[in-house]
Amino acid sequence: PDIINEEEEYEVEEIRGHRRKGRGIHFLVHWKGYGNEDDSWIPRSSLKNAEEALSEY
């Protein structure tokens, strides 16, 4: 992972799905350099630096 603002940040390779959770939306994220087993559901608010992947989705 990269270090941005003293925090680890992983690069999003692609968004593979979405679902509603409460009032928000979570996206199924595939991380660059990781296998499918590491895909994870991430809230939209945590994807601030993934605009390109979100727009491609």
PDB file of C-alpha atoms in Angstrom:
ATOM      1  CA  PRO A   1       0.000   0.000   0.000  1.00  0.00           C
ATOM      2  CA  ASP A   2       0.948   3.630  -0.521  1.00  0.00           C
ATOM      3  CA  ILE A   3       1.293   6.009   2.421  1.00  0.00           C
ATOM      4  CA  ILE A   4      -0.898   9.115   2.029  1.00  0.00           C
ATOM      5  CA  ASN A   5      -1.351  11.596   4.872  1.00  0.00           C
ATOM      6  CA  GLU A   6       0.436   9.134   7.166  1.00  0.00           C
ATOM      7  CA  GLU A   7      -2.162   6.424   6.434  1.00  0.00           C
ATOM      8  CA  GLU A   8      -1.891   3.297   4.300  1.00  0.00           C
ATOM      9  CA  GLU A   9      -3.903   3.573   1.120  1.00  0.00           C
ATOM     10  CA  TYR A  10      -4.607   0.691  -1.245  1.00  0.00           C
ATOM     11  CA  GLU A  11      -5.223   1.232  -4.952  1.00  0.00           C
ATOM     12  CA  VAL A  12      -8.629   0.327  -6.354  1.00  0.00           C
ATOM     13  CA  GLU A  13      -8.301  -1.689  -9.562  1.00  0.00           C
ATOM     14  CA  GLU A  14     -12.022  -1.837 -10.259  1.00  0.00           C
ATOM     15  CA  ILE A  15     -15.472  -1.635  -8.731  1.00  0.00           C
ATOM     16  CA  ARG A  16     -17.319  -4.931  -9.170  1.00  0.00           C
ATOM     17  CA  GLY A  17     -20.705  -4.248  -7.640  1.00  0.00           C
ATOM     18  CA  HIS A  18     -22.739  -2.191  -5.228  1.00  0.00           C
ATOM     19  CA  ARG A  19     -25.404  -2.634  -2.559  1.00  0.00           C
ATOM     20  CA  ARG A  20     -27.443  -0.410  -0.302  1.00  0.00           C
ATOM     21  CA  LYS A  21     -26.625  -0.591   3.364  1.00  0.00           C
ATOM     22  CA  GLY A  22     -28.740   1.565   5.623  1.00  0.00           C
ATOM     23  CA  ARG A  23     -28.826   5.026   4.083  1.00  0.00           C
ATOM     24  CA  GLY A  24     -25.590   4.587   2.154  1.00  0.00           C
ATOM     25  CA  ILE A  25     -24.130   2.584  -0.689  1.00  0.00           C
ATOM     26  CA  HIS A  26     -21.235   0.162  -0.395  1.00  0.00           C
ATOM     27  CA  PHE A  27     -19.158  -0.847  -3.397  1.00  0.00           C
ATOM     28  CA  LEU A  28     -17.460  -4.196  -3.977  1.00  0.00           C
ATOM     29  CA  VAL A  29     -13.828  -3.223  -4.535  1.00  0.00           C
ATOM     30  CA  HIS A  30     -11.138  -5.280  -6.251  1.00  0.00           C
ATOM     31  CA  TRP A  31      -7.731  -4.101  -5.026  1.00  0.00           C
ATOM     32  CA  LYS A  32      -4.769  -3.740  -7.387  1.00  0.00           C
ATOM     33  CA  GLY A  33      -2.214  -6.489  -6.782  1.00  0.00           C
ATOM     34  CA  TYR A  34      -4.578  -8.675  -4.722  1.00  0.00           C
ATOM     35  CA  GLY A  35      -6.699 -11.718  -5.542  1.00  0.00           C
ATOM     36  CA  ASN A  36     -10.476 -11.968  -5.761  1.00  0.00           C
ATOM     37  CA  GLU A  37     -10.581 -13.396  -2.232  1.00  0.00           C
ATOM     38  CA  ASP A  38      -9.467  -9.976  -0.961  1.00  0.00           C
ATOM     39  CA  ASP A  39     -12.334  -8.051  -2.606  1.00  0.00           C
ATOM     40  CA  SER A  40     -14.246  -6.104   0.023  1.00  0.00           C
ATOM     41  CA  TRP A  41     -17.365  -4.015   0.523  1.00  0.00           C
ATOM     42  CA  ILE A  42     -16.377  -0.391   1.134  1.00  0.00           C
ATOM     43  CA  PRO A  43     -18.675   2.567   1.878  1.00  0.00           C
ATOM     44  CA  ARG A  44     -18.742   5.361  -0.714  1.00  0.00           C
ATOM     45  CA  SER A  45     -17.354   7.797   1.849  1.00  0.00           C
ATOM     46  CA  SER A  46     -14.130   5.758   2.041  1.00  0.00           C
ATOM     47  CA  LEU A  47     -13.521   5.879  -1.722  1.00  0.00           C
ATOM     48  CA  LYS A  48     -12.547   9.551  -1.990  1.00  0.00           C
ATOM     49  CA  ASN A  49      -9.472   8.820  -4.126  1.00  0.00           C
ATOM     50  CA  ALA A  50     -11.183   6.285  -6.408  1.00  0.00           C
ATOM     51  CA  GLU A  51     -13.175   8.632  -8.654  1.00  0.00           C
ATOM     52  CA  GLU A  52     -11.831   7.060 -11.859  1.00  0.00           C
ATOM     53  CA  ALA A  53     -12.839   3.535 -10.817  1.00  0.00           C
ATOM     54  CA  LEU A  54     -16.247   4.789  -9.685  1.00  0.00           C
ATOM     55  CA  SER A  55     -16.893   6.608 -12.963  1.00  0.00           C
ATOM     56  CA  GLU A  56     -15.876   3.510 -14.963  1.00  0.00           C
ATOM     57  CA  TYR A  57     -18.315   1.422 -12.929  1.00  0.00           C
TER      58      TYR A  57
END
